[in-house]
Structures are given as structure tokens and as C-alpha cells.
Amino acid sequence: MSEPQEGPPYTPPPYLSASSMATFHQCPLKFKYNKIDGIPDSPSSATLLGNFVHETLEEFYALPSSERNINSARTLASKVWHDADWENRIRGYVRDDSVRQFRWSAWWCLENVFKIEQPHDIEVRGIESEVNGPIGTATVKGFIDRYENIGEGFRVSDYKTGKTPKASWLADKYLQLQIYATLLNDSGVANVTEIQLLYLKDGVSFKHQLVDDDFERTIKYVQESHEAIQEACESGNFPFNKSKLCDWCAYKSICPGWKK
């Protein structure tokens, strides 16, 4: 862990990500603890499950299309579990008597991939691909779970292992993928015309055809987020924002909003 900065003014992070911008809007103080002070955000059993599923799918979609079947998914899940020492990686975050349930929950997510799509039909062009570049005056960086050919363009897909959101919340969930699509398009890597969210816990997916307004709103969001973060670093004003999300926050014990 790095030493907390003395300030204000504070030095802003060298780049922003979709998740860091979302964190700033959710709770500026949480953003400061993590991105300015460098205090690690401890994982939860839910985030660890997501990480394991992502690692397995990364290897799965790297297979030749003809080999992407349920048996190879099962084999890879076991291989990733043992080769990456997941038994020890989850120790302390998952109760000893819940390890079996953790593995079953992960497998149900992987099995549901076949309910959502036909993996052997996916024309993969990128897996866990890093994207970075400017959006307005901000430098933005991220990692795309997967992008693939669809007709004349490309689709950016993102795996989710949490609860499927209400339809009214999808616009916020699409925003991360719109940021990735903007970076891919601006860099000339791909012409992204569609984004997709795959909710593996429930076996459902949502697709959205991108239009010019999506990119305009995305650029505006990133630019305004960047300016707000710069202003907060200059003034030192990072207020806390109490909400239901605080129950899962790693910084609750040091947050002034929760001190008695």
C-alpha cells in the first residue's frame, strides 16, 4: 500500500477507468481512499467468484471454436481452480464450509453461458483486451472481457456474475461498455456497433445497438467526471455518500460517515 498523499492539492490518478468513475459518482470519499490514498479494496466472496469465472472464460474462449463445448468448460474450470491455486486465494474470504458452494455457484454461471449463446459460433477477436487512450481531456484505461465479429461490425461483451438488474438500470450498466466501444472506435481497432451484457447467474443477456447519441453521452460523462475529479483533488473536497452500498464497502470502518 502506498503512503497517503498530503494535500490538498492531491495528485489525481494517471488514468481513469469506467469503474473508478462510477466509484467517484457513488461516493467521492471511497474514490479518494482507493485511488488517491492507495488503500486496497479488499475482495468479497462475490468479487472472487466473478474473478474465477472470468479467468475460466478467458481460457475457454481462447480455444478453437470447435472445442468450445460443455465438457471442455468443465475441464478448464477444474484446471483453472488447481493451476491458479484458487483454494488458497479464497481462504479468509469464503468460509471453509462454503468452498463447495462457491465452486457450484461458479459452475452454474459457466453452464449458463450455453443457455445464453452458442460458444462455437462466436467469432472472437479479443479476450481480456486492454484498451487505453484519450476521451476528451481524460486518459482512460480498461480491460474488455471479449469482443467479436458481428456482420459488418463488432460487439463488445461483458460477463456479469451478480444479480440481474431491473430494466431501468441497464443504461448505467451499458455505460462501461460504451466507454470501451468509444476507445476501440477512436483508436481504429474496431468499429463497435453493438454491446452486450451477459448475466451468467440467471442465464440472460441484454444487447444494445449503438447510435451516435450513445457516444456523445459517453464522451460528455467521461469529460464531466474527469473535471469533477480534478476539482476534488484541487480542493480536497471528497464527501462521503451514505447509501445501501455502504454495507459492502471495504472502507466503512475508517469512514467518518460511520464513526460513532
XYZ file of N, CA and C in Angstrom:
780
model
N 0.840 -1.187 0.000
C 0.000 0.000 0.000
C 0.879 1.242 0.000
N 0.574 2.219 -0.870
C 1.346 3.447 -0.925
C 0.975 4.356 0.237
N 1.881 5.291 0.534
C 1.619 6.250 1.602
C 0.546 7.234 1.150
N -0.431 7.562 2.027
C -1.454 8.539 1.656
C -0.812 9.877 1.307
N -1.343 10.526 0.315
C -0.819 11.822 -0.095
C -1.156 12.893 0.939
N -0.274 13.865 1.051
C -0.585 15.047 1.841
C -1.177 16.092 0.908
N -2.243 16.696 1.328
C -2.886 17.684 0.478
C -4.039 18.329 1.201
N -4.806 19.139 0.521
C -4.765 19.390 -0.914
C -3.665 20.385 -1.290
N -3.366 20.461 -2.593
C -3.971 19.656 -3.664
C -3.417 18.231 -3.673
N -4.214 17.329 -4.210
C -3.804 15.934 -4.364
C -3.486 15.673 -5.836
N -2.578 14.734 -6.062
C -2.264 14.341 -7.436
C -3.304 13.330 -7.909
N -4.050 13.645 -8.952
C -5.070 12.695 -9.432
C -4.415 11.458 -10.031
N -5.140 10.357 -10.124
C -4.568 9.151 -10.738
C -4.186 9.418 -12.192
N -3.190 8.694 -12.713
C -2.716 8.944 -14.078
C -3.739 8.623 -15.156
N -4.700 7.766 -14.829
C -5.762 7.445 -15.779
C -7.029 7.120 -15.009
N -8.142 7.171 -15.692
C -9.427 6.786 -15.127
C -9.905 5.505 -15.804
N -10.743 4.774 -15.102
C -11.393 3.599 -15.667
C -12.901 3.777 -15.502
N -13.654 2.945 -16.178
C -15.110 3.019 -16.034
C -15.509 2.795 -14.584
N -14.852 1.838 -13.915
C -15.209 1.538 -12.530
C -14.798 2.650 -11.578
N -13.645 3.299 -11.826
C -13.213 4.366 -10.928
C -14.122 5.588 -11.053
N -14.586 5.876 -12.266
C -15.529 6.981 -12.436
C -16.857 6.668 -11.754
N -17.308 5.427 -11.871
C -18.550 5.032 -11.204
C -18.400 5.147 -9.691
N -17.225 4.761 -9.169
C -16.970 4.871 -7.732
C -17.012 6.325 -7.281
N -16.414 7.218 -8.056
C -16.415 8.639 -7.689
C -17.841 9.175 -7.591
N -18.687 8.809 -8.535
C -20.064 9.289 -8.506
C -20.869 8.630 -7.391
N -20.514 7.381 -7.066
C -21.193 6.678 -5.965
C -20.815 7.288 -4.626
N -19.491 7.518 -4.426
C -19.000 8.068 -3.161
C -17.603 8.639 -3.377
N -17.474 9.966 -3.464
C -16.158 10.563 -3.692
C -15.110 10.159 -2.658
N -15.521 9.973 -1.396
C -14.538 9.607 -0.375
C -13.995 8.203 -0.614
N -14.842 7.298 -1.050
C -14.373 5.949 -1.376
C -13.346 6.021 -2.507
N -13.602 6.856 -3.501
C -12.652 7.066 -4.594
C -11.309 7.541 -4.047
N -11.349 8.498 -3.118
C -10.107 9.028 -2.544
C -9.345 7.944 -1.801
N -10.030 7.188 -0.951
C -9.351 6.134 -0.198
C -8.620 5.183 -1.140
N -9.277 4.819 -2.240
C -8.718 3.808 -3.136
C -7.721 4.385 -4.138
N -8.107 5.445 -4.853
C -7.309 5.945 -5.966
C -6.303 7.029 -5.586
N -6.553 7.754 -4.510
C -5.622 8.807 -4.087
C -4.726 8.310 -2.952
N -5.338 7.699 -1.934
C -4.574 7.226 -0.782
C -3.967 5.847 -0.998
N -4.467 5.112 -1.990
C -3.901 3.796 -2.297
C -4.229 2.720 -1.284
N -5.353 2.859 -0.569
C -5.763 1.836 0.400
C -6.486 0.729 -0.369
N -6.000 -0.504 -0.311
C -6.610 -1.576 -1.100
C -8.069 -1.812 -0.734
N -8.843 -2.143 -1.746
C -10.252 -2.501 -1.569
C -10.322 -4.022 -1.456
N -10.512 -4.528 -0.244
C -10.482 -5.975 -0.015
C -11.578 -6.678 -0.822
N -11.259 -7.835 -1.392
C -12.269 -8.555 -2.179
C -13.335 -9.180 -1.282
N -14.460 -9.483 -1.882
C -15.533 -10.205 -1.210
C -15.684 -11.560 -1.891
N -16.482 -12.423 -1.321
C -16.704 -13.724 -1.949
C -17.344 -13.549 -3.320
N -18.188 -12.506 -3.470
C -18.858 -12.264 -4.748
C -17.863 -11.822 -5.817
N -16.945 -10.913 -5.464
C -15.965 -10.473 -6.457
C -14.992 -11.594 -6.804
N -14.653 -12.419 -5.836
C -13.761 -13.546 -6.107
C -14.421 -14.554 -7.039
N -15.710 -14.796 -6.832
C -16.425 -15.711 -7.723
C -16.406 -15.163 -9.148
N -16.631 -13.854 -9.275
C -16.579 -13.235 -10.594
C -15.209 -13.370 -11.227
N -14.163 -13.198 -10.442
C -12.799 -13.325 -10.961
C -12.520 -14.737 -11.460
N -12.965 -15.731 -10.687
C -12.726 -17.118 -11.095
C -13.456 -17.431 -12.402
N -14.714 -17.003 -12.504
C -15.485 -17.249 -13.728
C -14.832 -16.544 -14.918
N -14.371 -15.318 -14.721
C -13.717 -14.583 -15.804
C -12.434 -15.284 -16.256
N -11.636 -15.765 -15.303
C -10.397 -16.458 -15.656
C -10.684 -17.716 -16.473
N -11.737 -18.445 -16.084
C -12.088 -19.669 -16.800
C -12.581 -19.346 -18.210
N -13.435 -18.320 -18.330
C -13.961 -17.969 -19.649
C -12.878 -17.399 -20.563
N -11.883 -16.761 -19.979
C -10.763 -16.265 -20.787
C -10.085 -17.436 -21.499
N -9.852 -18.527 -20.769
C -9.220 -19.701 -21.382
C -10.186 -20.425 -22.318
N -11.461 -20.442 -21.934
C -12.458 -21.155 -22.734
C -12.593 -20.538 -24.124
N -12.708 -19.213 -24.199
C -12.900 -18.568 -25.499
C -11.603 -18.415 -26.284
N -10.484 -18.789 -25.672
C -9.224 -18.864 -26.415
C -9.111 -20.189 -27.174
N -9.998 -21.137 -26.853
C -9.990 -22.416 -27.561
C -10.477 -22.239 -28.997
N -10.059 -23.125 -29.902
C -10.663 -23.134 -31.235
C -12.174 -23.301 -31.107
N -12.935 -22.679 -31.983
C -14.392 -22.675 -31.843
C -14.975 -24.083 -31.759
N -14.375 -25.031 -32.471
C -14.901 -26.400 -32.488
C -14.743 -27.110 -31.141
N -13.869 -26.579 -30.274
C -13.621 -27.222 -28.983
C -14.388 -26.564 -27.830
N -15.185 -25.560 -28.125
C -15.920 -24.852 -27.067
C -17.230 -25.579 -26.772
N -17.138 -26.591 -25.928
C -18.310 -27.358 -25.537
C -18.363 -27.504 -24.026
N -19.422 -28.098 -23.528
C -19.645 -28.177 -22.089
C -18.563 -28.999 -21.397
N -18.056 -30.015 -22.067
C -17.014 -30.843 -21.460
C -15.694 -30.086 -21.314
N -15.338 -29.293 -22.327
C -14.106 -28.532 -22.228
C -14.239 -27.423 -21.184
N -15.441 -26.871 -21.033
C -15.667 -25.864 -19.990
C -15.468 -26.474 -18.611
N -15.976 -27.688 -18.430
C -15.830 -28.369 -17.137
C -14.361 -28.682 -16.856
N -13.657 -29.142 -17.870
C -12.233 -29.451 -17.717
C -11.433 -28.201 -17.382
N -11.724 -27.095 -18.073
C -10.995 -25.857 -17.834
C -11.288 -25.279 -16.455
N -12.529 -25.402 -15.999
C -12.868 -24.902 -14.671
C -12.027 -25.598 -13.609
N -11.879 -26.907 -13.749
C -11.060 -27.667 -12.807
C -9.592 -27.285 -12.937
N -9.127 -27.112 -14.168
C -7.727 -26.762 -14.417
C -7.392 -25.393 -13.808
N -8.250 -24.405 -14.059
C -8.011 -23.062 -13.522
C -8.033 -23.090 -12.000
N -8.946 -23.839 -11.426
C -9.063 -23.923 -9.970
C -7.757 -24.417 -9.344
N -7.180 -25.463 -9.934
C -5.972 -26.047 -9.360
C -4.708 -25.282 -9.771
N -4.593 -24.931 -11.034
C -3.366 -24.283 -11.516
C -3.171 -22.895 -10.910
N -4.271 -22.174 -10.687
C -4.185 -20.825 -10.137
C -4.354 -20.797 -8.622
N -4.366 -21.965 -8.005
C -4.396 -22.086 -6.537
C -5.586 -21.349 -5.924
N -6.765 -21.550 -6.520
C -7.944 -20.846 -6.021
C -8.350 -21.274 -4.618
N -8.001 -22.485 -4.219
C -8.324 -22.941 -2.853
C -7.736 -21.975 -1.829
N -6.491 -21.554 -2.071
C -5.848 -20.610 -1.152
C -6.244 -19.161 -1.420
N -6.539 -18.831 -2.649
C -6.902 -17.450 -2.975
C -8.201 -17.011 -2.304
N -9.107 -17.952 -2.072
C -10.377 -17.577 -1.443
C -10.345 -17.760 0.072
N -9.240 -18.329 0.581
C -9.144 -18.563 2.020
C -9.198 -17.225 2.776
N -10.040 -17.180 3.771
C -10.212 -15.962 4.551
C -11.351 -15.099 4.053
N -11.802 -15.350 2.830
C -12.917 -14.593 2.259
C -14.162 -15.461 2.087
N -13.939 -16.775 1.979
C -15.027 -17.739 1.871
C -14.871 -18.738 3.005
N -15.938 -18.964 3.747
C -15.862 -19.907 4.870
C -15.473 -21.294 4.366
N -14.727 -22.020 5.203
C -14.256 -23.355 4.811
C -15.415 -24.268 4.418
N -16.551 -24.095 5.090
C -17.683 -24.968 4.793
C -18.503 -24.475 3.592
N -18.044 -23.393 2.957
C -18.765 -22.845 1.801
C -17.981 -22.954 0.502
N -16.800 -23.577 0.551
C -15.976 -23.701 -0.651
C -16.701 -24.502 -1.727
N -17.348 -25.580 -1.322
C -18.074 -26.414 -2.287
C -19.196 -25.609 -2.949
N -19.901 -24.808 -2.138
C -20.965 -23.975 -2.690
C -20.403 -22.921 -3.645
N -19.255 -22.362 -3.296
C -18.581 -21.382 -4.159
C -18.316 -22.010 -5.532
N -17.792 -23.233 -5.546
C -17.460 -23.887 -6.808
C -18.718 -24.218 -7.611
N -19.778 -24.617 -6.920
C -21.026 -24.905 -7.615
C -21.618 -23.640 -8.225
N -21.572 -22.538 -7.471
C -22.106 -21.267 -7.973
C -21.343 -20.827 -9.217
N -20.020 -21.002 -9.191
C -19.206 -20.656 -10.356
C -19.571 -21.531 -11.548
N -19.759 -22.830 -11.285
C -20.085 -23.728 -12.394
C -21.451 -23.404 -12.988
N -22.427 -23.057 -12.159
C -23.741 -22.687 -12.693
C -23.618 -21.489 -13.635
N -22.753 -20.534 -13.274
C -22.525 -19.384 -14.152
C -21.927 -19.835 -15.480
N -20.941 -20.717 -15.419
C -20.296 -21.200 -16.641
C -21.266 -22.024 -17.485
N -22.073 -22.825 -16.849
C -23.050 -23.644 -17.558
C -24.081 -22.773 -18.270
N -24.425 -21.646 -17.647
C -25.430 -20.767 -18.235
C -24.940 -20.055 -19.484
N -23.638 -20.044 -19.712
C -23.126 -19.488 -20.969
C -23.790 -20.189 -22.145
N -23.973 -21.499 -22.026
C -24.542 -22.284 -23.113
C -26.040 -22.048 -23.254
N -26.643 -21.503 -22.211
C -28.061 -21.134 -22.274
C -28.238 -19.809 -23.020
N -27.243 -18.938 -22.886
C -27.318 -17.602 -23.479
C -26.904 -17.596 -24.940
N -25.848 -18.361 -25.275
C -25.292 -18.296 -26.627
C -24.712 -19.645 -27.020
N -24.343 -19.757 -28.273
C -23.661 -20.937 -28.788
C -22.176 -20.583 -28.907
N -21.362 -20.970 -27.927
C -19.950 -20.536 -27.922
C -19.177 -20.846 -29.190
N -19.508 -21.964 -29.862
C -18.748 -22.313 -31.064
C -19.069 -21.391 -32.235
N -20.122 -20.567 -32.108
C -20.482 -19.636 -33.179
C -19.860 -18.248 -32.993
N -19.243 -18.005 -31.851
C -18.696 -16.683 -31.552
C -17.362 -16.494 -32.273
N -17.270 -15.455 -33.109
C -16.032 -15.150 -33.830
C -15.204 -14.179 -32.982
N -14.460 -14.736 -32.043
C -13.709 -13.937 -31.083
C -12.561 -13.198 -31.759
N -12.442 -11.908 -31.427
C -11.332 -11.103 -31.930
C -10.462 -10.561 -30.796
N -10.958 -10.570 -29.606
C -10.176 -10.098 -28.474
C -10.720 -10.645 -27.165
N -9.816 -11.061 -26.260
C -10.190 -11.584 -24.948
C -9.349 -10.875 -23.897
N -10.014 -10.358 -22.872
C -9.309 -9.620 -21.811
C -8.334 -8.606 -22.425
N -8.843 -7.867 -23.373
C -8.016 -6.923 -24.128
C -7.925 -5.579 -23.407
N -6.710 -5.073 -23.273
C -6.524 -3.748 -22.680
C -6.814 -2.681 -23.719
N -7.584 -1.679 -23.319
C -7.830 -0.519 -24.165
C -7.461 0.719 -23.368
N -6.802 1.659 -23.994
C -6.487 2.908 -23.316
C -6.304 4.010 -24.347
N -6.590 5.207 -23.891
C -6.472 6.339 -24.797
C -7.242 7.525 -24.265
N -7.240 8.626 -25.008
C -7.931 9.824 -24.554
C -9.413 9.816 -24.914
N -10.212 10.299 -23.986
C -11.606 10.658 -24.257
C -11.755 12.077 -23.722
N -11.879 13.023 -24.610
C -11.811 14.413 -24.188
C -10.431 14.698 -23.624
N -10.384 15.302 -22.444
C -9.103 15.596 -21.798
C -8.676 14.502 -20.835
N -9.464 13.446 -20.724
C -9.160 12.352 -19.791
C -8.397 11.231 -20.487
N -7.505 10.604 -19.746
C -6.877 9.362 -20.200
C -7.645 8.219 -19.545
N -8.123 7.301 -20.358
C -8.996 6.233 -19.870
C -8.390 4.878 -20.215
N -8.520 3.955 -19.284
C -7.954 2.618 -19.467
C -8.948 1.584 -18.966
N -8.977 0.438 -19.618
C -9.867 -0.626 -19.172
C -9.503 -1.944 -19.821
N -10.191 -2.998 -19.393
C -9.983 -4.329 -19.952
C -11.332 -4.886 -20.396
N -11.389 -5.287 -21.655
C -12.627 -5.799 -22.236
C -12.665 -7.313 -22.092
N -13.754 -7.832 -21.536
C -13.873 -9.280 -21.383
C -13.738 -9.986 -22.732
N -14.472 -9.439 -23.731
C -14.456 -10.105 -25.037
C -15.032 -9.156 -26.080
N -14.459 -9.178 -27.279
C -15.165 -8.542 -28.396
C -15.076 -9.458 -29.601
N -16.131 -9.409 -30.430
C -16.279 -10.380 -31.502
C -16.886 -9.741 -32.755
N -16.681 -10.425 -33.879
C -17.285 -10.006 -35.135
C -18.787 -10.245 -35.120
N -19.527 -9.265 -35.644
C -20.958 -9.472 -35.925
C -21.263 -8.744 -37.235
N -21.400 -9.470 -38.295
C -21.719 -8.850 -39.571
C -20.658 -7.859 -39.996
N -21.091 -6.587 -40.188
C -20.194 -5.543 -40.658
C -19.414 -4.865 -39.533
N -19.735 -5.186 -38.305
C -19.084 -4.501 -37.189
C -18.602 -5.457 -36.113
N -18.472 -4.913 -34.908
C -18.004 -5.687 -33.759
C -18.965 -5.497 -32.596
N -18.958 -6.463 -31.702
C -19.742 -6.384 -30.464
C -18.801 -6.525 -29.280
N -18.977 -5.669 -28.285
C -18.238 -5.767 -27.033
C -19.142 -6.460 -26.015
N -18.630 -7.528 -25.405
C -19.414 -8.315 -24.454
C -18.768 -8.304 -23.079
N -19.608 -8.314 -22.060
C -19.126 -8.247 -20.686
C -19.858 -9.278 -19.846
N -19.091 -10.095 -19.097
C -19.681 -11.103 -18.228
C -19.999 -10.507 -16.861
N -21.180 -10.823 -16.348
C -21.582 -10.406 -15.014
C -22.019 -11.639 -14.230
N -21.553 -11.751 -12.994
C -21.936 -12.909 -12.173
C -22.845 -12.508 -11.015
N -23.220 -11.236 -10.968
C -24.118 -10.773 -9.919
C -25.573 -10.870 -10.343
N -26.409 -10.230 -9.556
C -27.850 -10.256 -9.778
C -28.210 -9.461 -11.026
N -29.153 -9.977 -11.796
C -29.625 -9.277 -12.984
C -30.367 -8.006 -12.570
N -29.988 -6.849 -13.143
C -30.626 -5.594 -12.731
C -32.003 -5.414 -13.361
N -32.756 -4.474 -12.805
C -34.019 -4.083 -13.418
C -33.729 -3.404 -14.754
N -34.680 -3.466 -15.639
C -34.503 -2.877 -16.967
C -34.177 -1.391 -16.873
N -34.714 -0.710 -15.873
C -34.494 0.735 -15.731
C -33.056 1.071 -15.358
N -32.288 0.065 -14.903
C -30.895 0.292 -14.509
C -29.897 -0.065 -15.607
N -30.378 -0.578 -16.713
C -29.469 -1.068 -17.748
C -28.618 0.030 -18.370
N -29.161 1.241 -18.476
C -28.398 2.330 -19.091
C -27.089 2.553 -18.352
N -27.128 2.503 -17.005
C -25.896 2.664 -16.223
C -24.936 1.508 -16.469
N -25.479 0.307 -16.627
C -24.628 -0.863 -16.852
C -23.995 -0.828 -18.249
N -24.724 -0.284 -19.212
C -24.184 -0.183 -20.574
C -23.038 0.822 -20.658
N -23.017 1.790 -19.752
C -22.065 2.888 -19.852
C -20.623 2.398 -19.915
N -20.266 1.412 -19.096
C -18.906 0.878 -19.108
C -18.539 0.372 -20.498
N -19.459 -0.351 -21.127
C -19.173 -0.905 -22.453
C -19.136 0.187 -23.514
N -19.926 1.244 -23.322
C -19.887 2.361 -24.264
C -18.543 3.083 -24.200
N -17.962 3.130 -23.006
C -16.621 3.712 -22.869
C -15.613 2.866 -23.635
N -15.697 1.541 -23.473
C -14.788 0.655 -24.202
C -14.981 0.796 -25.719
N -16.241 0.858 -26.135
C -16.536 0.986 -27.565
C -15.958 2.287 -28.122
N -16.058 3.364 -27.343
C -15.505 4.651 -27.766
C -13.996 4.550 -27.961
N -13.307 3.903 -27.011
C -11.858 3.758 -27.108
C -11.463 2.896 -28.309
N -12.182 1.807 -28.541
C -11.873 0.939 -29.683
C -12.102 1.669 -30.998
N -13.210 2.392 -31.091
C -13.520 3.102 -32.332
C -12.528 4.225 -32.592
N -12.215 4.997 -31.542
C -11.308 6.140 -31.720
C -9.887 5.691 -32.083
N -9.488 4.520 -31.591
C -8.142 4.022 -31.877
C -8.047 3.324 -33.226
N -9.203 3.088 -33.847
C -9.215 2.413 -35.140
C -9.083 0.910 -35.055
N -9.141 0.358 -33.831
C -9.007 -1.091 -33.661
C -10.238 -1.816 -34.186
N -11.404 -1.265 -33.932
C -12.643 -1.938 -34.322
C -13.761 -0.924 -34.476
N -14.734 -1.280 -35.299
C -15.944 -0.475 -35.444
C -17.039 -1.144 -34.625
N -17.183 -0.724 -33.383
C -18.141 -1.362 -32.472
C -19.532 -0.812 -32.732
N -20.449 -1.709 -33.067
C -21.824 -1.312 -33.367
C -22.826 -1.840 -32.345
N -22.362 -2.750 -31.473
C -23.282 -3.363 -30.509
C -22.542 -3.701 -29.223
N -23.244 -3.612 -28.101
C -22.700 -4.023 -26.806
C -23.642 -5.052 -26.191
N -23.081 -5.891 -25.323
C -23.852 -6.993 -24.753
C -23.436 -7.252 -23.311
N -24.422 -7.403 -22.456
C -24.205 -7.795 -21.064
C -24.717 -9.219 -20.883
N -23.861 -10.103 -20.381
C -24.258 -11.490 -20.137
C -24.325 -11.727 -18.636
N -25.531 -11.856 -18.106
C -25.734 -12.109 -16.684
C -25.796 -13.623 -16.477
N -24.659 -14.161 -16.046
C -24.480 -15.606 -16.033
C -25.197 -16.292 -14.875
N -25.401 -15.583 -13.785
C -26.086 -16.199 -12.650
C -27.501 -16.623 -13.029
N -28.174 -15.780 -13.817
C -29.563 -16.047 -14.204
C -29.694 -16.526 -15.647
N -28.592 -16.512 -16.387
C -28.635 -17.004 -17.755
C -29.417 -16.114 -18.709
N -29.219 -14.802 -18.607
C -29.902 -13.877 -19.513
C -28.880 -12.898 -20.086
N -29.186 -12.349 -21.247
C -28.299 -11.356 -21.855
C -29.119 -10.176 -22.350
N -28.445 -9.041 -22.445
C -29.063 -7.820 -22.955
C -28.137 -7.245 -24.017
N -28.704 -6.901 -25.167
C -27.925 -6.328 -26.255
C -28.450 -4.939 -26.576
N -27.525 -4.088 -27.002
C -27.902 -2.717 -27.338
C -27.164 -2.280 -28.592
N -27.926 -1.828 -29.598
C -27.337 -1.306 -30.818
C -26.911 0.140 -30.577
N -25.643 0.424 -30.810
C -25.120 1.756 -30.532
C -25.524 2.756 -31.610
N -25.840 3.975 -31.142
C -26.158 5.078 -32.050
C -25.272 6.259 -31.676
N -25.277 7.281 -32.516
C -24.406 8.433 -32.282
C -24.631 9.063 -30.913
N -25.880 9.128 -30.463
C -26.183 9.740 -29.160
C -25.487 9.007 -28.018
N -25.320 7.688 -28.150
C -24.631 6.918 -27.106
C -23.198 7.404 -26.945
N -22.524 7.604 -28.047
C -21.131 8.047 -27.988
C -21.029 9.485 -27.494
N -21.967 10.326 -27.890
C -21.956 11.713 -27.428
C -22.164 11.787 -25.915
N -23.113 11.002 -25.400
C -23.368 10.992 -23.953
C -22.184 10.415 -23.188
N -21.535 9.416 -23.780
C -20.373 8.797 -23.138
C -19.230 9.793 -23.015
N -18.943 10.486 -24.085
C -17.869 11.485 -24.060
C -18.182 12.574 -23.037
N -19.422 13.006 -22.985
C -19.834 14.038 -22.026
C -19.658 13.533 -20.585
N -20.066 12.285 -20.337
C -19.944 11.699 -18.995
C -18.482 11.622 -18.565
N -17.615 11.136 -19.446
C -16.195 10.992 -19.108
C -15.572 12.369 -18.861
N -15.872 13.321 -19.729
C -15.302 14.653 -19.582
C -15.748 15.302 -18.266
N -17.034 15.222 -17.956
C -17.541 15.817 -16.714
C -16.981 15.097 -15.486
N -16.828 13.776 -15.576
C -16.244 13.016 -14.463
C -14.802 13.443 -14.234
N -14.045 13.570 -15.312
C -12.640 13.974 -15.227
C -12.521 15.356 -14.593
N -13.348 16.292 -15.023
C -13.298 17.645 -14.486
C -13.666 17.663 -13.000
N -14.674 16.867 -12.620
C -15.089 16.823 -11.215
C -13.996 16.228 -10.331
N -13.311 15.214 -10.821
C -12.224 14.588 -10.061
C -11.048 15.552 -9.927
N -10.728 16.255 -10.987
C -9.645 17.248 -10.934
C -9.967 18.339 -9.908
N -11.215 18.796 -9.899
C -11.623 19.832 -8.949
C -11.559 19.316 -7.514
N -11.970 18.059 -7.297
C -11.923 17.480 -5.959
C -10.487 17.351 -5.472
N -9.587 16.958 -6.363
C -8.169 16.841 -5.992
C -7.586 18.215 -5.645
N -8.005 19.230 -6.350
C -7.505 20.583 -6.105
C -8.025 21.133 -4.777
N -9.309 20.910 -4.504
C -9.931 21.473 -3.295
C -9.796 20.572 -2.082
N -9.621 19.276 -2.305
C -9.601 18.313 -1.203
C -10.986 17.941 -0.726
N -12.001 18.301 -1.491
C -13.384 18.033 -1.092
C -13.853 16.699 -1.674
N -13.772 15.652 -0.842
C -14.239 14.313 -1.213
C -15.289 13.878 -0.188
N -16.521 14.317 -0.332
C -17.551 13.970 0.656
C -17.927 12.500 0.604
N -18.389 11.978 1.748
C -18.912 10.615 1.755
C -20.383 10.658 1.384
N -20.860 9.546 0.873
C -22.257 9.441 0.460
C -22.829 8.151 1.018
N -23.624 8.250 2.069
C -24.189 7.056 2.710
C -25.332 6.497 1.865
N -25.269 5.190 1.656
C -26.316 4.509 0.894
C -26.313 3.032 1.278
N -27.184 2.258 0.667
C -27.229 0.820 0.927
C -25.919 0.142 0.521
N -25.197 0.744 -0.432
C -23.941 0.163 -0.892
C -22.864 0.181 0.188
N -23.045 1.009 1.211
C -22.061 1.082 2.296
C -21.890 -0.264 3.000
N -22.936 -1.085 2.989
C -22.864 -2.383 3.676
C -21.766 -3.269 3.091
N -21.399 -3.025 1.847
C -20.375 -3.854 1.178
C -19.060 -3.100 0.995
N -18.931 -1.942 1.617
C -17.751 -1.111 1.409
C -16.600 -1.543 2.310
N -15.411 -1.673 1.717
C -14.227 -2.088 2.478
C -13.707 -0.989 3.391
N -14.175 0.259 3.205
C -13.655 1.394 3.970
C -14.620 1.871 5.056
N -15.641 1.100 5.312
C -16.666 1.518 6.276
C -16.072 1.786 7.653
N -15.073 0.994 8.050
C -14.509 1.121 9.398
C -13.718 2.408 9.586
N -13.270 3.036 8.492
C -12.487 4.266 8.625
C -13.241 5.489 8.107
N -14.438 5.276 7.609
C -15.222 6.359 7.024
C -15.847 7.215 8.120
N -15.690 8.540 8.079
C -16.302 9.404 9.095
C -17.813 9.331 9.114
N -18.412 8.900 8.020
C -19.857 8.767 7.982
C -20.377 7.645 8.853
N -19.475 6.745 9.294
C -19.891 5.609 10.107
C -19.244 5.595 11.471
N -18.483 6.629 11.790
C -17.893 6.705 13.120
C -18.938 7.139 14.142
N -18.962 6.449 15.257
C -19.937 6.787 16.306
C -19.410 7.914 17.178
